[in-house]
Amino acid sequence: MDAINLIVRSIFVDNMIFAYFLGMCSFLAVSKNVKTALGLGIAVTFVLVITLPLNYLLENYVLKAGALVWLGEEFADVDLSVFSLLIFIAVIASFTQLVEMIIERFSPALYNSLGIFLPLIAVNCAILGGSLFMQQREFANLGLATSYAFGSGIGWLLAIVGMAAIREKLEYSNVPKALKGLGITFIITALMAIGFMSFSGINI
Amino acid sequence: MNRENSGYTIIYASVMVIIVALGLAFTHQVLSDRQTANVNIDKMQQILRSLNIDAKPAEAEEKYNDLVKNAYLINIEGVKVEGTEGTSPFDPAFTAELSDENAEGLPVYEAEIDGAVRYIIPMSGAGLWGPIWGYLSVEADGSTVYGSEFGHAGETPGLGAEIVSPAFRNQFKGRELLKSGVFMSIAVVKPGQSVAGRDYVDGISGGTITSKGVDHMLLTSVGKYKSFLMNLNAAN
Amino acid sequence: MALSSKTKTVLLGPLNKNNPIIVQVLGICSALAVTSKLEPAIVMAIAVTIVTAFGNVIISLLRKTIPNRIRIIVQLVVVAALVTIVSEVLKAFAYDVNKQLSVFVGLIVTNCILMGRLEAFALGNGPWPSFLDGIGNGLGYGWILVVVGFFRELLGSGTLYGYHVIPQSFYNAGYENNGLMMLAPMAILLVACIIWIHRSKNKELQEETN
């Protein structure tokens, strides 16, 4: 039950885009077309679901203060948390490289339409943000951390696909010249974010 | 030396990693004393806030040493554990972790403000996203709350995170933890609701789960001190 | 010291026509999350400026030695190391602000501005211009953060940098702090307003399609 709660909450209440505005750069750039948005959303979710639990294990068994105690009592004082940023980003960058190679192999069409944004998944704030929030929130076990990763990824996917759907329709609207493109996208994002706040009372 | 040569790449990467690792470890070593001092000062600020005193970091340590006259551990029956008295950041009360099951006892702080003794009790619990914690300061009767302080790690800003706001905390002033000498705790309810038989405060609108977390924390974490509080009440 | 015209473009460009946030569309994530109060916004701006400037210098100095295959990784390592150092310094000297910024200090690593400038400028230019480019982009990012932080704190809490600015008499007359300003969506709307004003003045930046 806890896990389901966590997933629903990370999709709607603590949505990576609408509550924390993480992953905005690729969100703004790839949200012009629903198919590409869906592809990127799935890629981001996939990277999150693998890297966050990996980083969770690293954080709890290697990095945080006293984590190395399983090696032996004398390691109880060791605090490697100063290396967490480096380790997290290394894990994420390596795994993104892997995903890039897989997509190039199995779906060259998607690979071409995503272009530069595929390697940019490595610096997507939402992915590193997920790992950093995991570090701050101290999840009780690996299962909950994975549920959180899954929920966050789906939340991001929902946001970018929703935005793409709206922007596709927006082609026919009469937007003031100075607001065309970036400006109106920002306003739509803000309105969607306010809309998502209505989920804040969810309790399963 | 060919830049694209595999050997060069590997050596380059290794040298870079070593330099970075050494640099970071060095920085951490040099700064860690100051960092620990800051963490201690932050804790003192939290304890002072539960006494309704908002102290800036620079003056926190002085004010803390001025007002907090004693600190010690108590066991589950509410009796002071021998040899644990001391108010410095290195003494058992300050360093004790509430979640540690093997701890010698539970920490209690005693402060004297305007001649009256107040007892400060730490508490910890779980919010929506992560841990929540706080301090409750109680009058000498072991029941009436003098002030409160709450903290959280990752609650939603504007919603659950509001438990740190003065508006939420001020509700606790004057509420009673004991009714007729028995520990009842203070309930946190949805705004507009009420509870019979115990004192209650309004939770945060939109922050239901965090508010429930506070309610549970007051019941179980502060609940560990119930013998201590009931003894105080009986003596006064 | 007179600034050459090239130096001027590098340093002043990001403050207006080449602004990282509203023109290059980089670094938006942290710009929105930390601006509910002015103080964390200013600290974040300073942190990003320092990391961008020194990151640019380091990569520029190393640019002729970096193997192409691990280019991105080297950039990431340098940036992660710099951000870790900034984070450690904050924890030692500005603990309060570090608590407010929480994970967003770490997120400077993925701040698109850094990687963007490293790829676009530092890899192809000398250390001094790279340093100026870093400072320029940091300041361009910074002024947007300060403006958004200014309005959000003023209208959302009635304070500026922690000091009460709106007089009590206003509150007594019925004025209330705008709670919505404290929540994230308002930051985006404020940036949208800045974009509107900016692009009305700089017509060449206006886009063709929605």
PDB file of N, CA and C in Angstrom, chain C residues 133-193:
ATOM      1  N   ASP C 133      33.185  34.839 -20.033  1.00  0.00           N
ATOM      2  CA  ASP C 133      31.933  34.247 -20.506  1.00  0.00           C
ATOM      3  C   ASP C 133      31.171  33.632 -19.338  1.00  0.00           C
ATOM      4  N   GLY C 134      31.921  32.958 -18.456  1.00  0.00           N
ATOM      5  CA  GLY C 134      31.290  32.360 -17.290  1.00  0.00           C
ATOM      6  C   GLY C 134      30.667  33.416 -16.402  1.00  0.00           C
ATOM      7  N   ILE C 135      31.420  34.482 -16.158  1.00  0.00           N
ATOM      8  CA  ILE C 135      30.905  35.558 -15.301  1.00  0.00           C
ATOM      9  C   ILE C 135      29.670  36.185 -15.950  1.00  0.00           C
ATOM     10  N   GLY C 136      29.785  36.464 -17.270  1.00  0.00           N
ATOM     11  CA  GLY C 136      28.659  37.086 -17.970  1.00  0.00           C
ATOM     12  C   GLY C 136      27.397  36.250 -17.877  1.00  0.00           C
ATOM     13  N   ASN C 137      27.515  34.948 -18.169  1.00  0.00           N
ATOM     14  CA  ASN C 137      26.336  34.082 -18.109  1.00  0.00           C
ATOM     15  C   ASN C 137      25.809  33.940 -16.691  1.00  0.00           C
ATOM     16  N   GLY C 138      26.744  33.880 -15.739  1.00  0.00           N
ATOM     17  CA  GLY C 138      26.307  33.794 -14.344  1.00  0.00           C
ATOM     18  C   GLY C 138      25.504  35.020 -13.952  1.00  0.00           C
ATOM     19  N   LEU C 139      25.979  36.204 -14.373  1.00  0.00           N
ATOM     20  CA  LEU C 139      25.266  37.431 -14.031  1.00  0.00           C
ATOM     21  C   LEU C 139      23.928  37.512 -14.765  1.00  0.00           C
ATOM     22  N   GLY C 140      23.932  37.062 -16.053  1.00  0.00           N
ATOM     23  CA  GLY C 140      22.680  37.061 -16.810  1.00  0.00           C
ATOM     24  C   GLY C 140      21.650  36.192 -16.118  1.00  0.00           C
ATOM     25  N   TYR C 141      22.072  35.020 -15.670  1.00  0.00           N
ATOM     26  CA  TYR C 141      21.206  34.112 -14.912  1.00  0.00           C
ATOM     27  C   TYR C 141      20.803  34.770 -13.596  1.00  0.00           C
ATOM     28  N   GLY C 142      21.797  35.412 -12.954  1.00  0.00           N
ATOM     29  CA  GLY C 142      21.570  36.005 -11.643  1.00  0.00           C
ATOM     30  C   GLY C 142      20.513  37.096 -11.636  1.00  0.00           C
ATOM     31  N   TRP C 143      20.544  37.997 -12.634  1.00  0.00           N
ATOM     32  CA  TRP C 143      19.595  39.102 -12.534  1.00  0.00           C
ATOM     33  C   TRP C 143      18.157  38.632 -12.688  1.00  0.00           C
ATOM     34  N   ILE C 144      17.950  37.579 -13.507  1.00  0.00           N
ATOM     35  CA  ILE C 144      16.590  37.044 -13.621  1.00  0.00           C
ATOM     36  C   ILE C 144      16.145  36.472 -12.273  1.00  0.00           C
ATOM     37  N   LEU C 145      17.056  35.715 -11.634  1.00  0.00           N
ATOM     38  CA  LEU C 145      16.721  35.128 -10.339  1.00  0.00           C
ATOM     39  C   LEU C 145      16.387  36.206  -9.325  1.00  0.00           C
ATOM     40  N   VAL C 146      17.191  37.290  -9.312  1.00  0.00           N
ATOM     41  CA  VAL C 146      16.961  38.341  -8.328  1.00  0.00           C
ATOM     42  C   VAL C 146      15.614  39.015  -8.563  1.00  0.00           C
ATOM     43  N   VAL C 147      15.285  39.276  -9.835  1.00  0.00           N
ATOM     44  CA  VAL C 147      13.992  39.921 -10.117  1.00  0.00           C
ATOM     45  C   VAL C 147      12.830  39.022  -9.672  1.00  0.00           C
ATOM     46  N   VAL C 148      12.901  37.742 -10.043  1.00  0.00           N
ATOM     47  CA  VAL C 148      11.810  36.834  -9.659  1.00  0.00           C
ATOM     48  C   VAL C 148      11.748  36.706  -8.136  1.00  0.00           C
ATOM     49  N   GLY C 149      12.920  36.557  -7.509  1.00  0.00           N
ATOM     50  CA  GLY C 149      12.965  36.430  -6.053  1.00  0.00           C
ATOM     51  C   GLY C 149      12.431  37.681  -5.367  1.00  0.00           C
ATOM     52  N   PHE C 150      12.760  38.847  -5.932  1.00  0.00           N
ATOM     53  CA  PHE C 150      12.300  40.118  -5.382  1.00  0.00           C
ATOM     54  C   PHE C 150      10.776  40.149  -5.314  1.00  0.00           C
ATOM     55  N   PHE C 151      10.128  39.870  -6.460  1.00  0.00           N
ATOM     56  CA  PHE C 151       8.666  39.958  -6.470  1.00  0.00           C
ATOM     57  C   PHE C 151       8.009  38.869  -5.639  1.00  0.00           C
ATOM     58  N   ARG C 152       8.589  37.663  -5.695  1.00  0.00           N
ATOM     59  CA  ARG C 152       7.966  36.581  -4.939  1.00  0.00           C
ATOM     60  C   ARG C 152       8.050  36.829  -3.442  1.00  0.00           C
ATOM     61  N   GLU C 153       9.210  37.313  -2.971  1.00  0.00           N
ATOM     62  CA  GLU C 153       9.298  37.517  -1.534  1.00  0.00           C
ATOM     63  C   GLU C 153       8.472  38.717  -1.102  1.00  0.00           C
ATOM     64  N   LEU C 154       8.524  39.819  -1.928  1.00  0.00           N
ATOM     65  CA  LEU C 154       7.804  41.023  -1.541  1.00  0.00           C
ATOM     66  C   LEU C 154       6.299  40.774  -1.466  1.00  0.00           C
ATOM     67  N   LEU C 155       5.773  40.143  -2.529  1.00  0.00           N
ATOM     68  CA  LEU C 155       4.330  39.957  -2.571  1.00  0.00           C
ATOM     69  C   LEU C 155       3.879  38.734  -1.779  1.00  0.00           C
ATOM     70  N   GLY C 156       4.784  37.768  -1.615  1.00  0.00           N
ATOM     71  CA  GLY C 156       4.384  36.534  -0.954  1.00  0.00           C
ATOM     72  C   GLY C 156       4.577  36.547   0.552  1.00  0.00           C
ATOM     73  N   SER C 157       5.573  37.308   1.054  1.00  0.00           N
ATOM     74  CA  SER C 157       5.751  37.346   2.507  1.00  0.00           C
ATOM     75  C   SER C 157       5.837  38.751   3.062  1.00  0.00           C
ATOM     76  N   GLY C 158       5.820  39.746   2.196  1.00  0.00           N
ATOM     77  CA  GLY C 158       5.893  41.110   2.712  1.00  0.00           C
ATOM     78  C   GLY C 158       7.267  41.486   3.221  1.00  0.00           C
ATOM     79  N   THR C 159       8.279  40.639   2.930  1.00  0.00           N
ATOM     80  CA  THR C 159       9.620  40.966   3.416  1.00  0.00           C
ATOM     81  C   THR C 159      10.569  41.045   2.224  1.00  0.00           C
ATOM     82  N   LEU C 160      11.765  41.593   2.468  1.00  0.00           N
ATOM     83  CA  LEU C 160      12.805  41.571   1.439  1.00  0.00           C
ATOM     84  C   LEU C 160      14.094  41.201   2.146  1.00  0.00           C
ATOM     85  N   TYR C 161      14.712  40.100   1.717  1.00  0.00           N
ATOM     86  CA  TYR C 161      15.939  39.623   2.353  1.00  0.00           C
ATOM     87  C   TYR C 161      15.721  39.407   3.849  1.00  0.00           C
ATOM     88  N   GLY C 162      14.474  39.098   4.223  1.00  0.00           N
ATOM     89  CA  GLY C 162      14.214  38.837   5.633  1.00  0.00           C
ATOM     90  C   GLY C 162      13.729  40.044   6.403  1.00  0.00           C
ATOM     91  N   TYR C 163      13.884  41.222   5.824  1.00  0.00           N
ATOM     92  CA  TYR C 163      13.449  42.420   6.570  1.00  0.00           C
ATOM     93  C   TYR C 163      12.033  42.811   6.162  1.00  0.00           C
ATOM     94  N   HIS C 164      11.201  43.095   7.155  1.00  0.00           N
ATOM     95  CA  HIS C 164       9.825  43.478   6.867  1.00  0.00           C
ATOM     96  C   HIS C 164       9.789  44.799   6.128  1.00  0.00           C
ATOM     97  N   VAL C 165       9.130  44.792   4.987  1.00  0.00           N
ATOM     98  CA  VAL C 165       9.093  45.993   4.174  1.00  0.00           C
ATOM     99  C   VAL C 165       7.684  46.586   4.141  1.00  0.00           C
ATOM    100  N   ILE C 166       6.701  45.698   4.042  1.00  0.00           N
ATOM    101  CA  ILE C 166       5.324  46.197   4.005  1.00  0.00           C
ATOM    102  C   ILE C 166       4.921  46.593   5.420  1.00  0.00           C
ATOM    103  N   PRO C 167       4.546  47.862   5.607  1.00  0.00           N
ATOM    104  CA  PRO C 167       4.269  48.341   6.964  1.00  0.00           C
ATOM    105  C   PRO C 167       3.021  47.673   7.554  1.00  0.00           C
ATOM    106  N   GLN C 168       3.020  47.560   8.873  1.00  0.00           N
ATOM    107  CA  GLN C 168       1.922  46.903   9.574  1.00  0.00           C
ATOM    108  C   GLN C 168       0.581  47.554   9.245  1.00  0.00           C
ATOM    109  N   SER C 169       0.612  48.876   8.977  1.00  0.00           N
ATOM    110  CA  SER C 169      -0.649  49.581   8.724  1.00  0.00           C
ATOM    111  C   SER C 169      -1.362  49.003   7.499  1.00  0.00           C
ATOM    112  N   PHE C 170      -0.582  48.533   6.520  1.00  0.00           N
ATOM    113  CA  PHE C 170      -1.209  47.932   5.333  1.00  0.00           C
ATOM    114  C   PHE C 170      -1.971  46.677   5.741  1.00  0.00           C
ATOM    115  N   TYR C 171      -1.319  45.851   6.616  1.00  0.00           N
ATOM    116  CA  TYR C 171      -1.970  44.610   7.037  1.00  0.00           C
ATOM    117  C   TYR C 171      -3.236  44.929   7.808  1.00  0.00           C
ATOM    118  N   ASN C 172      -3.156  45.987   8.642  1.00  0.00           N
ATOM    119  CA  ASN C 172      -4.320  46.340   9.441  1.00  0.00           C
ATOM    120  C   ASN C 172      -5.474  46.782   8.561  1.00  0.00           C
ATOM    121  N   ALA C 173      -5.115  47.390   7.407  1.00  0.00           N
ATOM    122  CA  ALA C 173      -6.177  47.878   6.524  1.00  0.00           C
ATOM    123  C   ALA C 173      -6.786  46.766   5.697  1.00  0.00           C
ATOM    124  N   GLY C 174      -6.256  45.531   5.839  1.00  0.00           N
ATOM    125  CA  GLY C 174      -6.869  44.422   5.123  1.00  0.00           C
ATOM    126  C   GLY C 174      -5.965  43.779   4.085  1.00  0.00           C
ATOM    127  N   TYR C 175      -4.747  44.325   3.893  1.00  0.00           N
ATOM    128  CA  TYR C 175      -3.822  43.736   2.917  1.00  0.00           C
ATOM    129  C   TYR C 175      -3.356  42.369   3.409  1.00  0.00           C
ATOM    130  N   GLU C 176      -3.319  41.407   2.536  1.00  0.00           N
ATOM    131  CA  GLU C 176      -2.850  40.080   2.903  1.00  0.00           C
ATOM    132  C   GLU C 176      -1.703  39.688   1.995  1.00  0.00           C
ATOM    133  N   ASN C 177      -0.745  38.924   2.538  1.00  0.00           N
ATOM    134  CA  ASN C 177       0.327  38.405   1.688  1.00  0.00           C
ATOM    135  C   ASN C 177      -0.257  37.457   0.654  1.00  0.00           C
ATOM    136  N   ASN C 178       0.243  37.529  -0.571  1.00  0.00           N
ATOM    137  CA  ASN C 178      -0.272  36.674  -1.635  1.00  0.00           C
ATOM    138  C   ASN C 178       0.331  35.287  -1.521  1.00  0.00           C
ATOM    139  N   GLY C 179      -0.417  34.364  -0.928  1.00  0.00           N
ATOM    140  CA  GLY C 179       0.101  33.017  -0.690  1.00  0.00           C
ATOM    141  C   GLY C 179       0.517  32.306  -1.964  1.00  0.00           C
ATOM    142  N   LEU C 180      -0.149  32.618  -3.084  1.00  0.00           N
ATOM    143  CA  LEU C 180       0.157  31.927  -4.335  1.00  0.00           C
ATOM    144  C   LEU C 180       1.584  32.207  -4.794  1.00  0.00           C
ATOM    145  N   MET C 181       2.103  33.387  -4.406  1.00  0.00           N
ATOM    146  CA  MET C 181       3.462  33.752  -4.803  1.00  0.00           C
ATOM    147  C   MET C 181       4.503  32.810  -4.216  1.00  0.00           C
ATOM    148  N   MET C 182       4.149  32.183  -3.086  1.00  0.00           N
ATOM    149  CA  MET C 182       5.107  31.310  -2.440  1.00  0.00           C
ATOM    150  C   MET C 182       5.191  29.970  -3.159  1.00  0.00           C
ATOM    151  N   LEU C 183       4.218  29.695  -4.004  1.00  0.00           N
ATOM    152  CA  LEU C 183       4.209  28.403  -4.678  1.00  0.00           C
ATOM    153  C   LEU C 183       4.881  28.510  -6.039  1.00  0.00           C
ATOM    154  N   ALA C 184       5.399  27.378  -6.507  1.00  0.00           N
ATOM    155  CA  ALA C 184       6.249  27.348  -7.695  1.00  0.00           C
ATOM    156  C   ALA C 184       5.667  27.956  -8.980  1.00  0.00           C
ATOM    157  N   PRO C 185       4.396  27.719  -9.335  1.00  0.00           N
ATOM    158  CA  PRO C 185       3.913  28.207 -10.638  1.00  0.00           C
ATOM    159  C   PRO C 185       4.082  29.709 -10.841  1.00  0.00           C
ATOM    160  N   MET C 186       4.022  30.473  -9.768  1.00  0.00           N
ATOM    161  CA  MET C 186       4.142  31.918  -9.932  1.00  0.00           C
ATOM    162  C   MET C 186       5.511  32.290 -10.470  1.00  0.00           C
ATOM    163  N   ALA C 187       6.537  31.514 -10.111  1.00  0.00           N
ATOM    164  CA  ALA C 187       7.878  31.826 -10.608  1.00  0.00           C
ATOM    165  C   ALA C 187       7.882  31.752 -12.126  1.00  0.00           C
ATOM    166  N   ILE C 188       7.248  30.719 -12.655  1.00  0.00           N
ATOM    167  CA  ILE C 188       7.203  30.579 -14.116  1.00  0.00           C
ATOM    168  C   ILE C 188       6.437  31.726 -14.749  1.00  0.00           C
ATOM    169  N   LEU C 189       5.309  32.106 -14.148  1.00  0.00           N
ATOM    170  CA  LEU C 189       4.533  33.208 -14.710  1.00  0.00           C
ATOM    171  C   LEU C 189       5.343  34.493 -14.705  1.00  0.00           C
ATOM    172  N   LEU C 190       6.111  34.721 -13.630  1.00  0.00           N
ATOM    173  CA  LEU C 190       6.933  35.925 -13.568  1.00  0.00           C
ATOM    174  C   LEU C 190       7.983  35.913 -14.673  1.00  0.00           C
ATOM    175  N   VAL C 191       8.615  34.745 -14.895  1.00  0.00           N
ATOM    176  CA  VAL C 191       9.606  34.663 -15.971  1.00  0.00           C
ATOM    177  C   VAL C 191       8.928  34.891 -17.318  1.00  0.00           C
ATOM    178  N   ALA C 192       7.696  34.352 -17.482  1.00  0.00           N
ATOM    179  CA  ALA C 192       6.950  34.570 -18.729  1.00  0.00           C
ATOM    180  C   ALA C 192       6.722  36.065 -18.947  1.00  0.00           C
ATOM    181  N   CYS C 193       6.392  36.801 -17.860  1.00  0.00           N
ATOM    182  CA  CYS C 193       6.209  38.255 -17.982  1.00  0.00           C
ATOM    183  C   CYS C 193       7.498  38.934 -18.392  1.00  0.00           C
TER     184      CYS C 193
END
